[in-house]
Tab-separated table of C-alpha atoms and ligand atoms in Angstrom:
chain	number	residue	atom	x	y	z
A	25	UNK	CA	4.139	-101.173	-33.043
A	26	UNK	CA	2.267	-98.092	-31.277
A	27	UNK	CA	3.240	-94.951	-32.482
A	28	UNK	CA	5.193	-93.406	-29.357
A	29	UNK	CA	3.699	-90.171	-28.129
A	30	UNK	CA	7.060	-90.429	-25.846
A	31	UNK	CA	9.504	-91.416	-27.264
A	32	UNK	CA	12.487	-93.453	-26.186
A	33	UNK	CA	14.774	-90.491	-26.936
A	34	UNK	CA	15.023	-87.199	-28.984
A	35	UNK	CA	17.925	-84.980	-30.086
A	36	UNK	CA	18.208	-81.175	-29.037
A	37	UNK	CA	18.691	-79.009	-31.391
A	38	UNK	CA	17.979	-75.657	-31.758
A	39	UNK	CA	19.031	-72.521	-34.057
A	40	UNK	CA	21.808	-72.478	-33.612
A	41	UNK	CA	22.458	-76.147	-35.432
A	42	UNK	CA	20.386	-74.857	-38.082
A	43	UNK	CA	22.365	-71.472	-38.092
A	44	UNK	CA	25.568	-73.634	-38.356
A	45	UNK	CA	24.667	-76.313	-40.820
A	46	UNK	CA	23.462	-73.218	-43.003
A	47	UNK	CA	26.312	-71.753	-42.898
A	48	UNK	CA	28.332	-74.587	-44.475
A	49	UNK	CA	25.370	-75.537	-46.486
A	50	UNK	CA	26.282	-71.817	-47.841
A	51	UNK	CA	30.153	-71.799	-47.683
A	52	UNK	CA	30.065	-74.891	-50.304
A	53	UNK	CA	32.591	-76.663	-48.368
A	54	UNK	CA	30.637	-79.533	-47.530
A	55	UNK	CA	33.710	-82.102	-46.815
A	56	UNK	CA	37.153	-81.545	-45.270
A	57	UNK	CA	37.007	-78.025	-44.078
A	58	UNK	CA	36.805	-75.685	-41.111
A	59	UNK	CA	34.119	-77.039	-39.503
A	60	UNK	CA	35.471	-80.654	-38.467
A	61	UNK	CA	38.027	-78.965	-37.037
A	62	UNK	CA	36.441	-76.416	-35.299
A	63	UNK	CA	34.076	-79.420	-33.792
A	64	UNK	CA	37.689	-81.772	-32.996
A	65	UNK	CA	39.120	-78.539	-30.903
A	66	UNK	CA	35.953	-78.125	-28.774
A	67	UNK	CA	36.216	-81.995	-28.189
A	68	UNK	CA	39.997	-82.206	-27.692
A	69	UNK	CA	39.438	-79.111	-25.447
A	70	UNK	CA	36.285	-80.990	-22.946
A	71	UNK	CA	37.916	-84.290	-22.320
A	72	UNK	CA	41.663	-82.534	-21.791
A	73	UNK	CA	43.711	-84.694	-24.376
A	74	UNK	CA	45.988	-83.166	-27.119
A	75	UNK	CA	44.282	-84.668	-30.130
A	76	UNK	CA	40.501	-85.529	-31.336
A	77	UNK	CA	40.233	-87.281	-34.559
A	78	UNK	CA	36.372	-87.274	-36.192
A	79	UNK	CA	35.328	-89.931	-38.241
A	80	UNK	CA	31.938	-90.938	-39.319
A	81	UNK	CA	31.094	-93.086	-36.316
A	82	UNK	CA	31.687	-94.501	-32.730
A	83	UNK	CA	32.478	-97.390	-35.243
A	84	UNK	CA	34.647	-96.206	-37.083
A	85	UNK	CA	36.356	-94.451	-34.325
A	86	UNK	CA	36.645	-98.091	-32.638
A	87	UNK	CA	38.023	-99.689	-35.734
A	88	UNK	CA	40.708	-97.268	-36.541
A	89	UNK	CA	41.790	-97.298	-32.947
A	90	UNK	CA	42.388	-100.914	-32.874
A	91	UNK	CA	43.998	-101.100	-36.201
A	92	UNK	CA	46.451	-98.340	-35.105
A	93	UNK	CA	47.358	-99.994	-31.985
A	94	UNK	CA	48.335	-103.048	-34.825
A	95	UNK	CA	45.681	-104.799	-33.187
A	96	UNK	CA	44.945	-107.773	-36.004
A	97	UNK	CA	44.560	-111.353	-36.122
A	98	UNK	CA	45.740	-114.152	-33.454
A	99	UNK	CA	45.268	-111.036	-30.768
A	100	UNK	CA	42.973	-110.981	-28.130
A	101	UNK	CA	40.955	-108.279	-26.766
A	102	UNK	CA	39.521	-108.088	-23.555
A	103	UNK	CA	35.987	-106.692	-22.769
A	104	UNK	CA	32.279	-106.860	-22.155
A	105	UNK	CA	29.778	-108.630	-23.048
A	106	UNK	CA	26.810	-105.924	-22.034
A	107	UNK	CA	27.366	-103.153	-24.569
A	108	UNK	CA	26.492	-101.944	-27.633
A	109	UNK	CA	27.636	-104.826	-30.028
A	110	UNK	CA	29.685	-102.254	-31.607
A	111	UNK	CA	32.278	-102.463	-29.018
A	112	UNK	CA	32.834	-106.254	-29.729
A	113	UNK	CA	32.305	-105.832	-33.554
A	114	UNK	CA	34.903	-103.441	-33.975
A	115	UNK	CA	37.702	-106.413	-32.446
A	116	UNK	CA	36.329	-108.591	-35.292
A	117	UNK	CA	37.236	-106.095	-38.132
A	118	UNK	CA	40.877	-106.116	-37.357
A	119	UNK	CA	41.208	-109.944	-37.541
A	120	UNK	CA	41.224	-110.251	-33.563
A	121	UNK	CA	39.453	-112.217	-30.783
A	122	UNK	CA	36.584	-110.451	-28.460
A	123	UNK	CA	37.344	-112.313	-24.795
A	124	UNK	CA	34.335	-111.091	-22.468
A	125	UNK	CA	34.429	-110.621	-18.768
A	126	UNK	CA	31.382	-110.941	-16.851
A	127	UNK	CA	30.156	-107.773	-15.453
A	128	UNK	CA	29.972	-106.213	-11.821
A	129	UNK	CA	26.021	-106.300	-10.877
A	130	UNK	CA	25.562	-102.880	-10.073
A	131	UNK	CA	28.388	-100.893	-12.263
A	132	UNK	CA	27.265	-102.754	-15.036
A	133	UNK	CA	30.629	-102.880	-16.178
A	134	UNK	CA	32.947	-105.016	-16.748
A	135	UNK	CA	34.035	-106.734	-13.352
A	136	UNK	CA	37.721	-106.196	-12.874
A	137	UNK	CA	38.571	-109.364	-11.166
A	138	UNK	CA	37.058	-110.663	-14.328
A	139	UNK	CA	39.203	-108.894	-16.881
A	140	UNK	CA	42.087	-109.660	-14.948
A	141	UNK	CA	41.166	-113.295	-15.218
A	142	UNK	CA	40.394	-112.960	-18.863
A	143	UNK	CA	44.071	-111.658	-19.514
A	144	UNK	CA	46.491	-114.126	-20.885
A	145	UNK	CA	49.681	-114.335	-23.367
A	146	UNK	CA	47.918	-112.801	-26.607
A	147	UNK	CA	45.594	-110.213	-24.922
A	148	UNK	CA	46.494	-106.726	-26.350
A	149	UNK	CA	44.033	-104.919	-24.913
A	150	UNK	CA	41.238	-103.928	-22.360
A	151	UNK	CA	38.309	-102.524	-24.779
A	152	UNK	CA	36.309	-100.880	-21.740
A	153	UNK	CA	32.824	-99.411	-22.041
A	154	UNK	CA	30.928	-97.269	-19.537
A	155	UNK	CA	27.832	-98.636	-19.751
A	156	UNK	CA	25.191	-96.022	-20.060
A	157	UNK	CA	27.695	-93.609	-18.894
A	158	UNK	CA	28.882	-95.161	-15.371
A	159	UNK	CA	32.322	-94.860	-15.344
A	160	UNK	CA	33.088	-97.094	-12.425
A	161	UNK	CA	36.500	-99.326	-12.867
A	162	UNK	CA	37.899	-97.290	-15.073
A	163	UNK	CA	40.877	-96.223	-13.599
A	164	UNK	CA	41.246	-100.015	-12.190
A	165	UNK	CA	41.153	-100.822	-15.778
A	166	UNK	CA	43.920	-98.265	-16.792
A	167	UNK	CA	46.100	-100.073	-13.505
A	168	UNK	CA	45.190	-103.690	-14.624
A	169	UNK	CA	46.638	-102.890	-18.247
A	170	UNK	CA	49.417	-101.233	-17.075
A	171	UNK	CA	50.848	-103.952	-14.898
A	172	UNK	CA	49.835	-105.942	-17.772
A	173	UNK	CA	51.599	-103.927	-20.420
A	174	UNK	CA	48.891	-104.114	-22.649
A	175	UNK	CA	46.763	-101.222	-24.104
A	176	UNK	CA	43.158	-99.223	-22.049
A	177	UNK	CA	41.100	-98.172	-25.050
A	178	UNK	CA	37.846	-96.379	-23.786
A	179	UNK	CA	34.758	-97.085	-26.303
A	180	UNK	CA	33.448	-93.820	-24.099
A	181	UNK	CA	30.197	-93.153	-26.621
A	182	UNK	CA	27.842	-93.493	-23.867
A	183	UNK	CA	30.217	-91.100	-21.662
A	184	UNK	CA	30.433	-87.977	-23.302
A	185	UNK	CA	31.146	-85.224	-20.137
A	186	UNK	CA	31.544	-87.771	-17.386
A	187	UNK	CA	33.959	-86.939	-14.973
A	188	UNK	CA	35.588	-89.448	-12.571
A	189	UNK	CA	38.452	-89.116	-9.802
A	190	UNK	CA	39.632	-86.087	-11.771
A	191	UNK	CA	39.603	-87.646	-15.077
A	192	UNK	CA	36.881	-86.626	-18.139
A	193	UNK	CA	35.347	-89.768	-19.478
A	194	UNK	CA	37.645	-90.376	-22.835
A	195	UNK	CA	40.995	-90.103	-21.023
A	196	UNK	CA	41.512	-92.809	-18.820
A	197	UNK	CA	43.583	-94.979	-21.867
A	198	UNK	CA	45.596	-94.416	-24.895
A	199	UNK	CA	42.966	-93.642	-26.851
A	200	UNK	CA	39.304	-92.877	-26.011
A	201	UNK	CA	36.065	-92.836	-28.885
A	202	UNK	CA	32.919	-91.181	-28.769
A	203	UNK	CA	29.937	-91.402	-31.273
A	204	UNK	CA	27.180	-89.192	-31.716
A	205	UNK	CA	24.198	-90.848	-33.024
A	206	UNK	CA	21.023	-88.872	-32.362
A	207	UNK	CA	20.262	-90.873	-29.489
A	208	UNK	CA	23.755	-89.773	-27.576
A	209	UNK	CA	24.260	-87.136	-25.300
A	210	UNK	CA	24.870	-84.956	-28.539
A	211	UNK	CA	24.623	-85.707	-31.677
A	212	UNK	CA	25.855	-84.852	-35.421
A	213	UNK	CA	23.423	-87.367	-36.850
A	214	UNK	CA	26.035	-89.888	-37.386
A	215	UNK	CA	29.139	-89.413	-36.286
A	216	UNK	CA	32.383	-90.052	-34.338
A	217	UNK	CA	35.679	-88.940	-32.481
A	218	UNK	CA	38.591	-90.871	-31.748
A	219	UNK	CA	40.538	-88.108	-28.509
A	220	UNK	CA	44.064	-89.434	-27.616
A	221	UNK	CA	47.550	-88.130	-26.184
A	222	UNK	CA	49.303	-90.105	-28.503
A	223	UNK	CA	50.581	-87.951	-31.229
A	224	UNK	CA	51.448	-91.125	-33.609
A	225	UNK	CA	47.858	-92.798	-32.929
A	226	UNK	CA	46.398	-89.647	-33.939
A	227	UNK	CA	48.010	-89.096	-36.909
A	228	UNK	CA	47.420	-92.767	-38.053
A	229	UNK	CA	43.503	-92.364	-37.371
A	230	UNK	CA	43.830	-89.563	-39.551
A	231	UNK	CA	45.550	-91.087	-42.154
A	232	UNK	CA	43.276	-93.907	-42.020
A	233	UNK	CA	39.775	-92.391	-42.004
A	234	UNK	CA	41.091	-90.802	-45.280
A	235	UNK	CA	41.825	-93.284	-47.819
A	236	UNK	CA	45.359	-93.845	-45.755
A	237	UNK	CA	46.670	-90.819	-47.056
A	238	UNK	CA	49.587	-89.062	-45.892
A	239	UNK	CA	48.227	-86.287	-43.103
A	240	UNK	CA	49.105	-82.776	-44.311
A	241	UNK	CA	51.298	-80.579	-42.669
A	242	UNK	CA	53.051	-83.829	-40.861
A	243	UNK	CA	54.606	-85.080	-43.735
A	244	UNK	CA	54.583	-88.949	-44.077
A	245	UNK	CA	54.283	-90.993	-41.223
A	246	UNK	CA	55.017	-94.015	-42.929
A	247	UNK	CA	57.450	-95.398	-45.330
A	248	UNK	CA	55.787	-94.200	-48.100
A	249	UNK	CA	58.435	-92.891	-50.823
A	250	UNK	CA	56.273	-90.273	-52.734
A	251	UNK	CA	54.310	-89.150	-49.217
A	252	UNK	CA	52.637	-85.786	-49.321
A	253	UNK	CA	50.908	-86.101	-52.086
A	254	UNK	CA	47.139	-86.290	-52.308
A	255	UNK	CA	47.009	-89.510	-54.457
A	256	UNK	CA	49.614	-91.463	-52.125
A	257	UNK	CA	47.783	-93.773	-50.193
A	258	UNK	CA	50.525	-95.188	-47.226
A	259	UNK	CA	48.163	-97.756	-45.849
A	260	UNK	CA	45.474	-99.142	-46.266
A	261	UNK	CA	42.614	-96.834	-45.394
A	262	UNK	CA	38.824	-96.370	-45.567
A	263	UNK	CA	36.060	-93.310	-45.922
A	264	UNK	CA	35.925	-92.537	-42.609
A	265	UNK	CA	35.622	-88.378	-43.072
A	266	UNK	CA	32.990	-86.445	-40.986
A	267	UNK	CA	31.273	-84.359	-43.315
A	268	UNK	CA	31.324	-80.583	-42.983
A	269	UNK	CA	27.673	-80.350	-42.300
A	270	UNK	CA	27.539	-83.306	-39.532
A	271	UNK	CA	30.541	-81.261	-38.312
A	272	UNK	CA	28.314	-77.820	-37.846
A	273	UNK	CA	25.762	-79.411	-36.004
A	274	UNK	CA	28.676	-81.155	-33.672
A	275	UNK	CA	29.956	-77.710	-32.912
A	276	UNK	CA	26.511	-75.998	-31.806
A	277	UNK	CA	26.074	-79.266	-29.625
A	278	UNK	CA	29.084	-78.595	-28.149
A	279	UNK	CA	28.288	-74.864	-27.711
A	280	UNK	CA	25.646	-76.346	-25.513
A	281	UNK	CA	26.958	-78.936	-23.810
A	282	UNK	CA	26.326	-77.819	-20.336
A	283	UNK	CA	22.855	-77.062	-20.895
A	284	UNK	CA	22.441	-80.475	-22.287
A	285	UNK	CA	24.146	-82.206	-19.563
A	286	UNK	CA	22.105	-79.738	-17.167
A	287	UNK	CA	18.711	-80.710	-18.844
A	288	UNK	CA	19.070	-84.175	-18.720
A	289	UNK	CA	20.541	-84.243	-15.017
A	290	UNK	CA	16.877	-82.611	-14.203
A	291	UNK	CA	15.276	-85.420	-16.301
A	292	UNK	CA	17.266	-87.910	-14.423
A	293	UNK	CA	17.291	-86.723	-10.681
A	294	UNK	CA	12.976	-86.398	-10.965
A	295	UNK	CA	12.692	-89.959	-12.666
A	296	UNK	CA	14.811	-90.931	-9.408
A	297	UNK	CA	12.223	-89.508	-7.012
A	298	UNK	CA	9.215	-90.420	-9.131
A	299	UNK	CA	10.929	-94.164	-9.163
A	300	UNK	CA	12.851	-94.415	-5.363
A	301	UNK	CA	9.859	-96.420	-3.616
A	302	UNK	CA	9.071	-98.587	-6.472
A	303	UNK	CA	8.623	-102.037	-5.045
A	304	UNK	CA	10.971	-104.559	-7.507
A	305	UNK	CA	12.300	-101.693	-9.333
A	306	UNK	CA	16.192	-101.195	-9.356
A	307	UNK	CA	17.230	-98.038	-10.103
A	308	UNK	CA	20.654	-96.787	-11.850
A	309	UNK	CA	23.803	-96.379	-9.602
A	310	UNK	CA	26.045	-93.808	-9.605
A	311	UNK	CA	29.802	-94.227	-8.450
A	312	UNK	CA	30.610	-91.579	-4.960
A	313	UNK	CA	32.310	-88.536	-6.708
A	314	UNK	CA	31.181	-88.932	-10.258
A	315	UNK	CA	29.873	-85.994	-12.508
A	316	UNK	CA	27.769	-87.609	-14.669
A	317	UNK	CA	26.258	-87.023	-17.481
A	318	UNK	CA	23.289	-89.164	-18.565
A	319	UNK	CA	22.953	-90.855	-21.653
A	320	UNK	CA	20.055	-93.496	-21.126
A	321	UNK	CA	17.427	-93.877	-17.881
A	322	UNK	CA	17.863	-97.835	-17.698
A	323	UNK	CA	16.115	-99.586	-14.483
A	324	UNK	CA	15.848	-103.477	-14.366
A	325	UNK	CA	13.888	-105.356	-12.479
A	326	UNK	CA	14.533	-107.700	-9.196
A	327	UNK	CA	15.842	-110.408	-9.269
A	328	UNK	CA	13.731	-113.224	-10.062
A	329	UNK	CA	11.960	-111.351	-12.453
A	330	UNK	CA	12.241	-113.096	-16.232
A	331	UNK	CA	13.236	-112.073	-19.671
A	332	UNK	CA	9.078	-112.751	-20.437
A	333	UNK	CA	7.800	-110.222	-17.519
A	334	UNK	CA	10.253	-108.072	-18.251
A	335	UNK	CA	9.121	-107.745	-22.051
A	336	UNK	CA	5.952	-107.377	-20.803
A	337	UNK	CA	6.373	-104.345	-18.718
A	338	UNK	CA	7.820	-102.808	-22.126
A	339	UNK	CA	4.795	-103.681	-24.078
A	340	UNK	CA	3.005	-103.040	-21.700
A	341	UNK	CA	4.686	-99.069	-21.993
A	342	UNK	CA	4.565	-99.334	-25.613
A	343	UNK	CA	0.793	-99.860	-25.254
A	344	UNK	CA	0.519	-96.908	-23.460
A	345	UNK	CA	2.447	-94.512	-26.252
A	346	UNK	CA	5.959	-94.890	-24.211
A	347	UNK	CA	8.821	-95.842	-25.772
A	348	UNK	CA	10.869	-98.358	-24.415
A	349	UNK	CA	13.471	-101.181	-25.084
A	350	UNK	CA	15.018	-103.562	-24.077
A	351	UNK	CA	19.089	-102.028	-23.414
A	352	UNK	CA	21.385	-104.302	-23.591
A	353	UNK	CA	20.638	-107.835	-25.328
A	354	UNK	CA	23.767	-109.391	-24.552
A	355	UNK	CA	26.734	-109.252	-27.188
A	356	UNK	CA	28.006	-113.173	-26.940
A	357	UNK	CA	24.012	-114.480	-27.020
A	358	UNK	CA	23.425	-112.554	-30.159
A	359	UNK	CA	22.895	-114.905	-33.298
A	360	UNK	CA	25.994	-113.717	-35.056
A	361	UNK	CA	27.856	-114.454	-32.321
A	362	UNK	CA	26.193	-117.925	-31.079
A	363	UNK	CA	26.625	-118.993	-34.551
A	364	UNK	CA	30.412	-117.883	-35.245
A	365	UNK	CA	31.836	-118.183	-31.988
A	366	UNK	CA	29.620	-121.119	-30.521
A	367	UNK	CA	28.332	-118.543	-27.158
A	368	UNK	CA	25.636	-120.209	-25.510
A	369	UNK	CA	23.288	-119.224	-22.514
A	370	UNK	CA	25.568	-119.507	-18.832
A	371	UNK	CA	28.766	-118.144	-19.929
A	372	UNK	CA	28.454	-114.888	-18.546
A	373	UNK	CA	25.605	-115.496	-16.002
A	374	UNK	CA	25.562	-112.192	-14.208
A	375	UNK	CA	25.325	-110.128	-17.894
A	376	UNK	CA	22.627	-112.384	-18.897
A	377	UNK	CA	20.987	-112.335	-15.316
A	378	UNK	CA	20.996	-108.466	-15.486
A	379	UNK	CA	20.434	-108.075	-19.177
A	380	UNK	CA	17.062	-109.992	-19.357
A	381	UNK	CA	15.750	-107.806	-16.467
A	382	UNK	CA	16.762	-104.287	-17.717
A	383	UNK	CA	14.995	-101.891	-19.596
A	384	UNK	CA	15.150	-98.235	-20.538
A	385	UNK	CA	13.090	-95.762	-20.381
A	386	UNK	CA	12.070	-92.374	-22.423
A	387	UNK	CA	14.982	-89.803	-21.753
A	388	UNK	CA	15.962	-86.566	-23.588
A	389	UNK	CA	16.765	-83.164	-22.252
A	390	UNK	CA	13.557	-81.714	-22.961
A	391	UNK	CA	10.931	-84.433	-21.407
A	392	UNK	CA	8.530	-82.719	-19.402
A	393	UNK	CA	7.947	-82.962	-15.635
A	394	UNK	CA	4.212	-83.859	-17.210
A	395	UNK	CA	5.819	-86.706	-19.066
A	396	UNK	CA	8.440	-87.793	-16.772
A	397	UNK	CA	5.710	-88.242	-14.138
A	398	UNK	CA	3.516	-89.977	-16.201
A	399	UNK	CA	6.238	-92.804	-17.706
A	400	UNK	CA	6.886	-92.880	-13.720
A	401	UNK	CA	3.127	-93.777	-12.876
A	402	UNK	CA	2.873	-96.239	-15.930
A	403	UNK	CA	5.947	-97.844	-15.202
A	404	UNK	CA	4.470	-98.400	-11.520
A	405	UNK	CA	1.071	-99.757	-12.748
A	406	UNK	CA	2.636	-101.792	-15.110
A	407	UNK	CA	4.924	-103.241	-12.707
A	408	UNK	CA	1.772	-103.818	-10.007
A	409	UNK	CA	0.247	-106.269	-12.173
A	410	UNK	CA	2.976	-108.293	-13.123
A	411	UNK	CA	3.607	-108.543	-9.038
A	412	UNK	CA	-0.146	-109.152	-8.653
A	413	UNK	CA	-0.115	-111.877	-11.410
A	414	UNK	CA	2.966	-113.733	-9.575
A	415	UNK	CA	1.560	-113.212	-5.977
A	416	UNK	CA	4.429	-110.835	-4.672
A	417	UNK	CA	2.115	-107.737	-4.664
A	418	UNK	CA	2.868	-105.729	-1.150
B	12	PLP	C1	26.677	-95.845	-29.679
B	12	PLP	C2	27.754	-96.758	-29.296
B	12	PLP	C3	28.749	-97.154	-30.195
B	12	PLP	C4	28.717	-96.886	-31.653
B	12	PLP	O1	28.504	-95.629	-32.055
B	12	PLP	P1	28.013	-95.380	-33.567
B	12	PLP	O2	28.326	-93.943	-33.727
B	12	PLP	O3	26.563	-95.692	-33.602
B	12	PLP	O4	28.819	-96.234	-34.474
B	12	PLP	C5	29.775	-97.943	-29.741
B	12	PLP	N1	29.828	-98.364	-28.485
B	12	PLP	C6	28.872	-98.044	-27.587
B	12	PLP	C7	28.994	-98.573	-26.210
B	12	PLP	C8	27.798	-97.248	-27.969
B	12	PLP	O5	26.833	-96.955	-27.088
């Protein structure tokens, strides 16, 4: 592949994450320290809920949620099937069953006539995802499992400082997670945050991304007779620690938030105008009222456009130094899934419609007006020739 002179996304970081990371780097406290809590207050403090839990990844974040809820086998989960596979792969580590609803065609979330549909006598849960951000539905989502009496959890790791009908991205169901992998709207490298009301959740994440130890200064939380000390493992757990130095550059992201959100707003409302008269190009949607905060620039092509045309307007990028791909392959169509769960091509025909026709584009905070005009004027030429190949040039 080219090397891309643009590429599809870069992190910010600045001093200050090197200031901060130095400092633990320093303080010899690499693990379980100061820092991961300094980083879990800034995020508890954003989204508005009493606790944030880090863990090593939106993953993680996504498991331990689950298998706190008691989420496990014979359960069903409700959710989408245009997301990061992570969201569906996290159902499959506790034992349950991912049941996809078919998505709205310009949210690009889950429809909620579909969810509601979806729901039946094992469903324990609506796993929703904003994708790339949007956070259209989600209260619906939060009424639809309420009436159902079944759990909201928000796989919000595209969402980070979206704010919709008075509620921050991450607080719309029992339990929200973010991740922060460089290509997020910040980043600790890897990383992840599990932000909930629910003091018991909370403490069982926290247990649980610790070897299922009992948390300190709560005392046990389970059953477990000798609870309290370090070597008494309650439940089962896993390594799911944020270290101290992922941690620092977490909290100077933080620090910075705004700016972030601010830069990538400007990268976002120019690729807009640059974009707006593209013939056959469909450009992202944002719910009235929303304050978003971008995590991906993904257009898609018109309808009629297919999977091969579309690949070739991404080569066709690639060719020109511009990274691009090809956001989101659909979960149920992907091999592991065909071949477990027998998914085949028409299940979910407006997901795999829309998903064979998107694509996203280079997008970080510090992308040029140079370089955001030029992808812009690619993308068009691009997109001229495939029209002129297939007669619909106008
Ligand atoms: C990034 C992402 C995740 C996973 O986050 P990691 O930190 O990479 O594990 C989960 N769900 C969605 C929708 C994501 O975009």
């Amino acid at each position: 592949m080219a090397h891309s002179e643009i590429p599809l996304s870069r992190p910010s970081i600045t001093e200050r994450e090197e200031r901060l990371v130095l400092e633990v780097l320093r303080s010899g406290r690499l693990s379980i320290g100061p820092m991961v809590e300094r980083f879990e207050q800034l995020i508890a403090e954003r989204v508005g809920t009493r606790h944030a839990v880090a863990c090593s990844s939106g993953t993680a974040g996504l498991h331990m949620v689950l298998a706190s809820l008691g989420i496990g086998p014979g359960d069903e989960v409700v959710t989408t099937p245009f997301s990061f596979i992570a969201s569906a792969n996290a159902i499959l580590y506790v034992g349950a069953k991912p049941v996809f609803a078919d998505i709205c065609p310009k949210s690009l979330n889950a429809d909620p006539e579909a969810v509601e549909r979806a729901i039946g006598p094992r469903t324990k849960a609506i796993l929703a995802v904003e994708a790339f951000g949007n956070p259209t539905h989600m209260s619906e989502y939060a009424r639809i499992a309420s009436k159902h009496e079944i759990f909201l959890i928000e796989d919000c790791c595209e969402a980070l400082g979206v704010r919709h009908e008075g509620r921050n991205a991450g607080a719309f169901g029992r339990a929200g997670v973010f991740g922060f992998y460089p290509n997020k709207q910040i980043t600790t490298g890897e990383g992840g945050m599990v932000v909930t009301n629910d003091d018991r959740l909370a403490d069982l994440c926290r247990s649980m991304r610790n070897q299922g130890r009992a948390v300190a200064g709560r005392g046990s939380i389970g059953t477990g007779a000798s609870a309290g000390s370090w070597l008494s493992h309650e439940r089962l757990g896993y390594n799911y620690r944020m270290s101290e130095v992922n941690a620092a550059i977490g909290v100077a992201q933080m620090e910075r938030l705004d700016e972030i959100i601010a830069q990538r707003q400007r990268v976002a409302n120019r690729y807009m105008q640059r974009l707006m008269d593209v013939p056959d190009l469909i450009l992202p949607t944002i719910p009235e009222g929303a304050e978003m905060s971008w995590f991906v620039f993904v257009v898609r092509l018109a309808a009629g456009y297919t999977r091969e045309e579309r690949d070739r307007v991404i080569q066709g990028l690639r060719n020109h130094d511009i990274g691009a791909a090809d956001y989101f392959p659909c979960i149920h169509l992907q091999p592991f899934y065909r071949e477990a769960f027998g998914f085949r091509e028409g299940q979910f025909p407006i997901a795999e419609s829309v998903s064979q026709r998107t694509l996203a584009l280079p997008f970080f905070g510090e992308m040029t007006d140079r370089e955001i005009d030029l992808v812009a004027q690619t993308v068009q030429v691009i997109l001229g020739r495939e029209q002129l190949s297939r007669g619909t040039a106008r």
